[in-house]
Coordinates of C-alpha atoms and ligand atoms in Angstrom, one line a residue:
X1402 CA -15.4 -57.8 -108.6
X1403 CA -18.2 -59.5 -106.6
X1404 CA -18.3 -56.9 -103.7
X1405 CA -19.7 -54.1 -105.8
X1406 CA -23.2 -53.5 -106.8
X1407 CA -25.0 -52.7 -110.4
X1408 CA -25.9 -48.9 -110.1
X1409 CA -27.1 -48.5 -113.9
X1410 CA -26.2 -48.0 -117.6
X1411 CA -24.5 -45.2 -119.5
X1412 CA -24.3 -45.4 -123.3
X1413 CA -25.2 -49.1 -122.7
X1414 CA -22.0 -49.7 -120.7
X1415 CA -23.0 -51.6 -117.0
X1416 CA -21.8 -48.9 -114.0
X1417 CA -21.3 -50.7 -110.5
X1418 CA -19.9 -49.4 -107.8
X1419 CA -17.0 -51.1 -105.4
X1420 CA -18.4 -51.3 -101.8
X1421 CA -14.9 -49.3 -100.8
X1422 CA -16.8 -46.1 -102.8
X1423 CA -19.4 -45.9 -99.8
X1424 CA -16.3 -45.1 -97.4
X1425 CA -14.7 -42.5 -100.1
X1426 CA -17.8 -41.0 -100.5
X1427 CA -18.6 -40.6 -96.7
X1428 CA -15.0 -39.2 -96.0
X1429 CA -15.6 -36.6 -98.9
X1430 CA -18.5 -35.2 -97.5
X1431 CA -17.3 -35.3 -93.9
X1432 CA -13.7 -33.5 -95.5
X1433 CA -15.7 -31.1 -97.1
X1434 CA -18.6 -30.4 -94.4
X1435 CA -16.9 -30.7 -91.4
X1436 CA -13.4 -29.1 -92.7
X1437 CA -13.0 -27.4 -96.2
X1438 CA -16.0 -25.0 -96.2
X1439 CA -16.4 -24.2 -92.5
X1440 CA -12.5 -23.5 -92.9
X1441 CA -13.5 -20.5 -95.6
X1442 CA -16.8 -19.8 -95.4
X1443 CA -19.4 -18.9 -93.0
X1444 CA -22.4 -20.8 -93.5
X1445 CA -25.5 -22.5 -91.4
X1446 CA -24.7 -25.9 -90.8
X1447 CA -27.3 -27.6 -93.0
X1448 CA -25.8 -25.7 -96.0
X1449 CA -22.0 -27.2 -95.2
X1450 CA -24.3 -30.5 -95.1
X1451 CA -26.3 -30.2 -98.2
X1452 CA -23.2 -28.4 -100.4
X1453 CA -20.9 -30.9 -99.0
X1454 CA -23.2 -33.8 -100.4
X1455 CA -23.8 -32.1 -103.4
X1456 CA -20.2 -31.9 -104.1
X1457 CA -19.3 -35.5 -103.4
X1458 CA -21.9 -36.4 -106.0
X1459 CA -20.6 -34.3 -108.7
X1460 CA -17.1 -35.8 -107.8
X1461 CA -18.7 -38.9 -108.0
X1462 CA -19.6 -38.1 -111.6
X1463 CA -16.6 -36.7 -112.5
X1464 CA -14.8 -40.1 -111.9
X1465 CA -17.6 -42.0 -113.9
X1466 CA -17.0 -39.1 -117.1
X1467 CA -13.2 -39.8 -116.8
X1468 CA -13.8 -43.6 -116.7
X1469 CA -16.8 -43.2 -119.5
X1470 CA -14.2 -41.4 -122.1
X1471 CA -11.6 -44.1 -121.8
X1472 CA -14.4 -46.8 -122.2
X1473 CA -15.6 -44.9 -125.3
X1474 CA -12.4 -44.2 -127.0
X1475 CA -11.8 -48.1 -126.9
X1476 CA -15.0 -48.9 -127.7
X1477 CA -14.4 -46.5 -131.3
X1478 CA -11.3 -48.5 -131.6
X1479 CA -13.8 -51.7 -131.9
X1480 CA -12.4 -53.2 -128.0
X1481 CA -15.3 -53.8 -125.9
X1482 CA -15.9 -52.6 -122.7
X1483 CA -17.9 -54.6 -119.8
X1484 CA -18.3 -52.7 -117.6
X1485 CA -17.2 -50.2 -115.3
X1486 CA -16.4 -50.2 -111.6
X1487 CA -16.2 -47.4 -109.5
X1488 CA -13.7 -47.6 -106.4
X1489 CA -11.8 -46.4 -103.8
X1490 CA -9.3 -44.6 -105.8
X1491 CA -11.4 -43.7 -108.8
X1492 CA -13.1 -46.1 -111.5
X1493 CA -11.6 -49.0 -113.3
X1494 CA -12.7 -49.9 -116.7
X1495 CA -13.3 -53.4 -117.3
X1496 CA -11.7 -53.5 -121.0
X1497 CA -12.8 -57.4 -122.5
X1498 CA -9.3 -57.3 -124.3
X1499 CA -6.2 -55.5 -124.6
X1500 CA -6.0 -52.5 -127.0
X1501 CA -5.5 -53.7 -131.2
X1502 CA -1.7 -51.8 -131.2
X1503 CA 0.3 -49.1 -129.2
X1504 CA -1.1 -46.1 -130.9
X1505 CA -4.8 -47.0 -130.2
X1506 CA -4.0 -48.0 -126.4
X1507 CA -1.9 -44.5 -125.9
X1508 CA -5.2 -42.5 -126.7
X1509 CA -7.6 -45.0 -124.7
X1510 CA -5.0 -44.3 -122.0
X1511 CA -5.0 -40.6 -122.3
X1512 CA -8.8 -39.8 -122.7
X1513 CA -9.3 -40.4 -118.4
X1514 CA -6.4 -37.6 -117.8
X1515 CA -7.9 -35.3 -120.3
X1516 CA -11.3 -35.4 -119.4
X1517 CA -11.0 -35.1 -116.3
X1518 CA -8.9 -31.7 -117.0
X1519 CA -11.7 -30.6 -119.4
X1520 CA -13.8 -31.3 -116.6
X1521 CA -11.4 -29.3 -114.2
X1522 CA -11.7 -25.9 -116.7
X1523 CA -15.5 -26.5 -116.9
X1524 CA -15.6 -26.1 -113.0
X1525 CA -13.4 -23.0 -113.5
X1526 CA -15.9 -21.3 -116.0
X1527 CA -18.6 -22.5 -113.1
X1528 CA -16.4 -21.0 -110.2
X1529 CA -16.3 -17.7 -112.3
X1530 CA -19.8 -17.4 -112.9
X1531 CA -20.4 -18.4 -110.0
X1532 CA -18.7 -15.9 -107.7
X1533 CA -21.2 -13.0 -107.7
X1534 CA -24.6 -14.6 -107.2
X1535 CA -24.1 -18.1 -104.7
X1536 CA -20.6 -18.8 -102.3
X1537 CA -21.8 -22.2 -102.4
X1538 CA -21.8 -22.9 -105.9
X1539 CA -18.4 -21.2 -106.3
X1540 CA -17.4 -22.5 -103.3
X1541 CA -18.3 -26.2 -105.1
X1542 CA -16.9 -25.4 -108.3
X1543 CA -13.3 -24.0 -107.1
X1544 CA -13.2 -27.7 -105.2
X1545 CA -14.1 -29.8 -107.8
X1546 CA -11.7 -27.9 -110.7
X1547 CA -8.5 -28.6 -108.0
X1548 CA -9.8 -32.1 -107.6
X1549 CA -10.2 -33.3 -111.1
X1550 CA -6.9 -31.8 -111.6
X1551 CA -5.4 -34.2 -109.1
X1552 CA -7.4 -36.6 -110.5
X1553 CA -5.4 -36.3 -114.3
X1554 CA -2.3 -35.9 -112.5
X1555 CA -2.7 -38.6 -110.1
X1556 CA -3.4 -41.1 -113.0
X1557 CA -0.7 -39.6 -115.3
X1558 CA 2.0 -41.0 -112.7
X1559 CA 4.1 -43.7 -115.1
X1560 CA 3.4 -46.7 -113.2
X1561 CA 1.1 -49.5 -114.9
X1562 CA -2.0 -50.1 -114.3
X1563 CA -2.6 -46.2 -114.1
X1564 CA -3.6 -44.3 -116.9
X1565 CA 0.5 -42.7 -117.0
X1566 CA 1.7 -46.4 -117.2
X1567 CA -0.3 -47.5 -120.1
X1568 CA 1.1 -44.6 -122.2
X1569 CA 4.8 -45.3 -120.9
X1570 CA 3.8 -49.1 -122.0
X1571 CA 2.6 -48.4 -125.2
X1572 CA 5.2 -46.4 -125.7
X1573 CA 7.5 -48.6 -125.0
X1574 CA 5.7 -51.4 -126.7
X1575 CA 5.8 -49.0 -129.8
X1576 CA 9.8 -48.8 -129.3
X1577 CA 10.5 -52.9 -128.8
X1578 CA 7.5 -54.2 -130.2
X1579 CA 6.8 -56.7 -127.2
X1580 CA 3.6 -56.8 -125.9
X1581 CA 4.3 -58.5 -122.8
X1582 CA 8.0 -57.2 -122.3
X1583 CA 6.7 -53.6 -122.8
X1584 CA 3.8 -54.5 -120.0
X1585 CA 6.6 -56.1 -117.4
X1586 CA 8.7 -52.4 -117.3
X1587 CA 5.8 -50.2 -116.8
X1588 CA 4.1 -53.2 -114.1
X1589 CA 8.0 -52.8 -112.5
X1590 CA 7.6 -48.6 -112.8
X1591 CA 4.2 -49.4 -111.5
X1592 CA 5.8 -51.6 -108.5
X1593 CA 8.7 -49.3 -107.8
X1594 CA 6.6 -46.3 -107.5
X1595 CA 4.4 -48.3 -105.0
X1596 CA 7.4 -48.9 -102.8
X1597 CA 8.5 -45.1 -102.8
X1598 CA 5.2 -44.0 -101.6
X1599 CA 5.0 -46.8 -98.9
X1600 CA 8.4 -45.7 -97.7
X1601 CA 8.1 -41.6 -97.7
X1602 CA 4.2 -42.6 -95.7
X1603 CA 6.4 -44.5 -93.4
X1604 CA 9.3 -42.2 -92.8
X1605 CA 6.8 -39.5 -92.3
X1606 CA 4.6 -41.5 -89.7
X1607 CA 8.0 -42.3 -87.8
X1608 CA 8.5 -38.5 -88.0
X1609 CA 11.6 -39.0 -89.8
X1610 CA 12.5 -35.2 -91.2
X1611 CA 12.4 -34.1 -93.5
X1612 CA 9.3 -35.9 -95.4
X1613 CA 7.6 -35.8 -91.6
X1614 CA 7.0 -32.0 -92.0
X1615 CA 6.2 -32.2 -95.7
X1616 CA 2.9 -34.7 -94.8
X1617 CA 2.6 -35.1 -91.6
X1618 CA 1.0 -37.8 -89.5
X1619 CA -1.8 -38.4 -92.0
X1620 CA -0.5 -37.6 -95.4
X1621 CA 1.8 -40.7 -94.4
X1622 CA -0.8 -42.8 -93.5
X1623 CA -2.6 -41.9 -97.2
X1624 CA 1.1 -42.2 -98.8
X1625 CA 2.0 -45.6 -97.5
X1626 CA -1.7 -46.6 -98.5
X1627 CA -1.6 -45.5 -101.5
X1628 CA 1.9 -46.9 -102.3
X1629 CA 0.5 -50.2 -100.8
X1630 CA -2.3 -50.0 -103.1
X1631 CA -0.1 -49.1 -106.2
X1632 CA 1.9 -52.4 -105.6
X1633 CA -1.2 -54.7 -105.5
X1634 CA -2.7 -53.7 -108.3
X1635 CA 0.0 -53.6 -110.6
X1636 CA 1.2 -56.8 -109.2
X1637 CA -2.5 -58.1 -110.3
X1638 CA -2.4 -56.5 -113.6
X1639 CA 0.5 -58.0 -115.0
X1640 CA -0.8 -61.9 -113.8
X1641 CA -4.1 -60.6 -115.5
X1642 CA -1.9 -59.4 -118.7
X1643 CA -0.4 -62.9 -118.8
X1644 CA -4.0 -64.6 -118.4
X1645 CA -5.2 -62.6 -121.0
X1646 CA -2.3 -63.3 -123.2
X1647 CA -1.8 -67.2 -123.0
X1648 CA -5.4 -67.2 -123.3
X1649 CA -5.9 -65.2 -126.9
X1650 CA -7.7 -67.1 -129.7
X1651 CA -8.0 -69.9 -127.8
X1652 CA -12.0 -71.0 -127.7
X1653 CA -14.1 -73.0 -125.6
X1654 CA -14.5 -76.5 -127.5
X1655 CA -10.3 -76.3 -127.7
X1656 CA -10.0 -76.5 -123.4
X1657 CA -12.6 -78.6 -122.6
X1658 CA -13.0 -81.8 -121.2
X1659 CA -14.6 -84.6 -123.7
X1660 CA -14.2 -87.4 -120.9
X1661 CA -17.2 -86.5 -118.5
X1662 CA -19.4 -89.0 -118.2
X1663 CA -22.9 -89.2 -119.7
X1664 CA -25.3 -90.5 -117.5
X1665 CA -28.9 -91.2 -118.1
X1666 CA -31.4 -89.4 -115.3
X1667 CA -33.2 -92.7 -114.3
X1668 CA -30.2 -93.9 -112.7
X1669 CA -29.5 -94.1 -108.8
X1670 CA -26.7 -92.2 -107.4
X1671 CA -24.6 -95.4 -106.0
X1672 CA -25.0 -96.3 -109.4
X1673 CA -24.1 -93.5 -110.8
X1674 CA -20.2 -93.4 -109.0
X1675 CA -20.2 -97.7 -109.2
X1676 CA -20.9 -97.5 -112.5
X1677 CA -19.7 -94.5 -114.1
X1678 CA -18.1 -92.0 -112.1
X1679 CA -15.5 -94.3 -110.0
X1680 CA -14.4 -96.7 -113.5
X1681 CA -13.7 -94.2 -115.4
X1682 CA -11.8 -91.9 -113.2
X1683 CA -14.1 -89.0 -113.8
X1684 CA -14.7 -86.2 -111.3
X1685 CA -18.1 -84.7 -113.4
X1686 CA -21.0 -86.1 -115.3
X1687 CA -23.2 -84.8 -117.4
X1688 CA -26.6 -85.8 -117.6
X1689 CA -28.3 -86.2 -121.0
X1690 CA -31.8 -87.6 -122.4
X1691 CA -30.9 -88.5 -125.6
X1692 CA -28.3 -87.0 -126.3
X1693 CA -30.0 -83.7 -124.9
X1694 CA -28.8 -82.0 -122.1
X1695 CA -30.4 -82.6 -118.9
X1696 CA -28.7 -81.8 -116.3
X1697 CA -25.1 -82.1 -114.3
X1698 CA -23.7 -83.3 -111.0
X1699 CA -20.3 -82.4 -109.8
X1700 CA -18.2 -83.8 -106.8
X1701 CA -19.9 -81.3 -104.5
X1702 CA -23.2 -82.5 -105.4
X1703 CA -22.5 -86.0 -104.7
X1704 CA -21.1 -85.2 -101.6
X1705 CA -23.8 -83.4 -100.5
X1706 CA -25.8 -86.2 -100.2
X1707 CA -25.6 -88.8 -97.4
X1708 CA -24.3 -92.4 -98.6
X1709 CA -27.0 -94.0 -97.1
X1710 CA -29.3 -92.2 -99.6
X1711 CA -27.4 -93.1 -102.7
X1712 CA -28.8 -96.8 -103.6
X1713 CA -32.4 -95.0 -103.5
X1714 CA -31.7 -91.6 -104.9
X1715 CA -32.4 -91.2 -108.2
X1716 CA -29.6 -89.1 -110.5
X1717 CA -32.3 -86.3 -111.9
X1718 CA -33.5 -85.7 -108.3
X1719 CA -29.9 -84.7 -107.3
X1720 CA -28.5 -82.9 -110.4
X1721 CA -28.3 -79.4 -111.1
X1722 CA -31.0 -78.4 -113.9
X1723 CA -30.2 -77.2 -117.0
X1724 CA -32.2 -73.8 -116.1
X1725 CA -29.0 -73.3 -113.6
X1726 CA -26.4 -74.4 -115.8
X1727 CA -24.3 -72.3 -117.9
X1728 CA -23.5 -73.5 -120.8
X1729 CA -21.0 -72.4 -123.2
X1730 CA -20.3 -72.8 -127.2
X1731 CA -17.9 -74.5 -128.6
X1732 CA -16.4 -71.3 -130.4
X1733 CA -16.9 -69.2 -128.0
X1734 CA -13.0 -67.6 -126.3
X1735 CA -12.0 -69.1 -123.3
X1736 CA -11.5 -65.5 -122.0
X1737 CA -15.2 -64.6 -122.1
X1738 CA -16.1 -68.1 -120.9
X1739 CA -13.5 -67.1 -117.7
X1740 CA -15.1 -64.4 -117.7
X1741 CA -18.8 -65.3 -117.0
X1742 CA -17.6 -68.3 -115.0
X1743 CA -15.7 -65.4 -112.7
X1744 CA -19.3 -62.9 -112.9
X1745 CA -21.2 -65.8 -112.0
X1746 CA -18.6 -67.9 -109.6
X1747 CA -18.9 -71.0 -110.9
X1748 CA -16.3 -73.6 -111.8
X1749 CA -17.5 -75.1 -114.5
X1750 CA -19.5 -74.9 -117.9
X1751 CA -21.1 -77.3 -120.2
X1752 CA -19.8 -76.8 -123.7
X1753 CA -23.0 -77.3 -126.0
X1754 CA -23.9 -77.0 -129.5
X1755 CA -27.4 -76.8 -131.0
X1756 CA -28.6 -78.7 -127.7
X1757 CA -25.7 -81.4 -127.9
X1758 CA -23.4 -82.2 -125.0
X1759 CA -20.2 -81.8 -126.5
X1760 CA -17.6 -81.9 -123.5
X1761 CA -17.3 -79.9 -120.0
X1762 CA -14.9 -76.6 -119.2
X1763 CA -13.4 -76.9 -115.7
X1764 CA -12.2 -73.1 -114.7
X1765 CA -9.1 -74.4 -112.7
X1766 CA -8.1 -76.4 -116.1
X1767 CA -8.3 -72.7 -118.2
X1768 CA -5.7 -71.5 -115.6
X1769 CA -3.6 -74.6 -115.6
X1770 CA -3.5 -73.7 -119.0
X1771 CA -2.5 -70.5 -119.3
X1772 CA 0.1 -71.2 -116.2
X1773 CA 1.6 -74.1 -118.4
X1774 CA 1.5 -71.4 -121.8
X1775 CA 3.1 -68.6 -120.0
X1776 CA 6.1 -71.2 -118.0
X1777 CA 6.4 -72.6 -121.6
X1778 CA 6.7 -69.2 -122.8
X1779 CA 4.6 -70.9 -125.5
X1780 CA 3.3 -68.3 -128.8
X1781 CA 2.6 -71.1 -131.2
X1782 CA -0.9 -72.3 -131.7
X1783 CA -3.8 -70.6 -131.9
Ligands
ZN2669 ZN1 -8.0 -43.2 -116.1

């Protein structure tokens, strides 16, 4: 996710957070300052302020604890985690590749839930002790135990990508054996619960009884949201699913593209495209000093660059240096490569080994790929 910025480390795992956390965060403090405590509890208005900021930041950190003990289960299983992002509806764990077998994923799956109910009978104990000496502590504590209990039951609903629809897909992946069969039910769950929620939001905003008087005005605005959001991501997850599956054990050197064009740096750019780029029907070149890396030009580069200024411009003054490039190994999975092409938005990586130009990996020719694999229904191969 590019619209989300790098807040720190936690046992070595990268938090960011989703620009969409700023607007939860605000509306949890406003909820809770300007309605939840004034509602119960008389207080100056600085203290509704200060207890109602203090709050959202230990919600905050609830969310990150729930996320953190899925990300560490997996990573004890031996599947790597990236990173994780925090957004509008909680956290998302970037996990680098599925889970090693239904079992494992079921308990990566269930950590978030149970956490976040450990977390919810930590608050209680808090609330308790609480009561006597400070209202606002209590007052924090009873909050934040009701919340991280809607949090684990919120996630434990059945449809995929929530934490609920990876244990009804592992299960189910445990029953059939099917991988990506198992993933399409719980993505339809997923879908189908989406579509229930956007329909009670809207029967309640038309008023329609009797889910109007159940939620009201608002509660179907958050419903049909909600539901909306539902059906986008699991919609996403399952074409992520398929990428991730087309694209298993296959590595860099297999994918890329050996017929780029190796141009020396001394050249000028008309001859360049006369020369090399237009005979040869390539759309990249590489450019290489003996054999060594030097830089690379793409069709944006050369298009950049006004055609009156191509008999006199020399190649290395035009290409992108190697200090910019990424370069990829030959061994290296395609996924990760996808990966850091994604993190870094770029389309393409030059595939090197031990400082040798080996080839070029275009990103739109990694999903043509795994479109083709996935039509093909292809499991052969690598
Ligand atoms: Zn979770």
């Amino acid at each position: 996710m590019s619209s989300s910025f790098r807040l720190g480390r936690i046992f070595s795992i990268p938090i960011s957070i989703h620009y969409t956390w700023f607007i939860i965060f605000a509306l949890v403090t406003l909820t809770l300052a300007r309605g939840f405590f004034p509602n119960f509890y008389v207080w100056p208005e600085w203290l509704y302020w200060i207890t109602g900021l203090v709050t959202s930041a230990l919600f905050f950190s609830s969310v990150v604890a729930h996320e953190l003990s899925h990300s560490l289960v997996s990573r004890y299983y031996g599947v790597p985690v990236r990173s994780i992002t925090l957004f509008i509806f909680g956290g998302v764990a970037h996990i680098g590749r599925e889970a090693a077998g239904p079992m494992r994923e079921m308990a990566m799956a269930l950590a978030g839930p149970l956490s976040s109910l450990a977390i919810a009978g930590l608050f209680h104990v808090v609330h308790r002790v609480a009561l006597p000496y400070s209202e606002p502590v209590a007052a924090l504590a009873w909050w934040l135990r009701y919340i991280n209990v809607a949090l684990a039951v919120f996630n434990l609903i059945p449809g995929f990508p929530l934490d609920g629809g990876r244990v009804f897909r592992a299960l189910l992946w445990r029953v059939t054996g099917d991988f990506l069969k198992a993933t399409g039910a719980a993505v339809a769950v997923g879908r189908g619960i989406g579509y229930l929620f956007i329909t009670l939001g809207l029967l309640s905003i038309l008023g329609i009884s009797p889910v109007a008087q159940l939620f009201g005005f608002i509660g179907g605005l958050w419903f049909a949201f909600i539901g909306w959001f539902l059906e986008n991501v699991a919609s996403s997850s399952y074409r992520q699913t398929q990428l991730k599956e087309a694209l298993h054990g296959v590595s860099a050197g297999e994918l890329m593209n050996r017929d780029c064009v190796i141009v020396p740096p001394e050249r000028t750019v008309e001859e360049l495209v006369r020369d090399y780029v237009l005979p040869r029907g390539s759309r990249c070149a590489v450019v290489a000093q003996g054999g060594r890396l030097a830089g690379m030009l793409t069709m944006a580069n050369l298009r950049g660059l006004p055609q009156g200024q191509w008999p006199t411009t020399l190649v290395e003054n035009v290409v992108i240096p190697p200090a910019q490039l990424r370069v990829a190994h030959p061994g290296e999975d395609v996924l990760d490569v996808l990966e850091r092409m994604e993190e870094e938005d770029i389309g393409q990586m030059v595939v090197v080994r031990s400082g040798e130009v080996l080839g070029v990996l275009f990103r739109e020719h990694i999903f043509r790929y795994a479109r083709t694999r996935t039509e093909l229904g292809y499991r052969g191969g690598s």
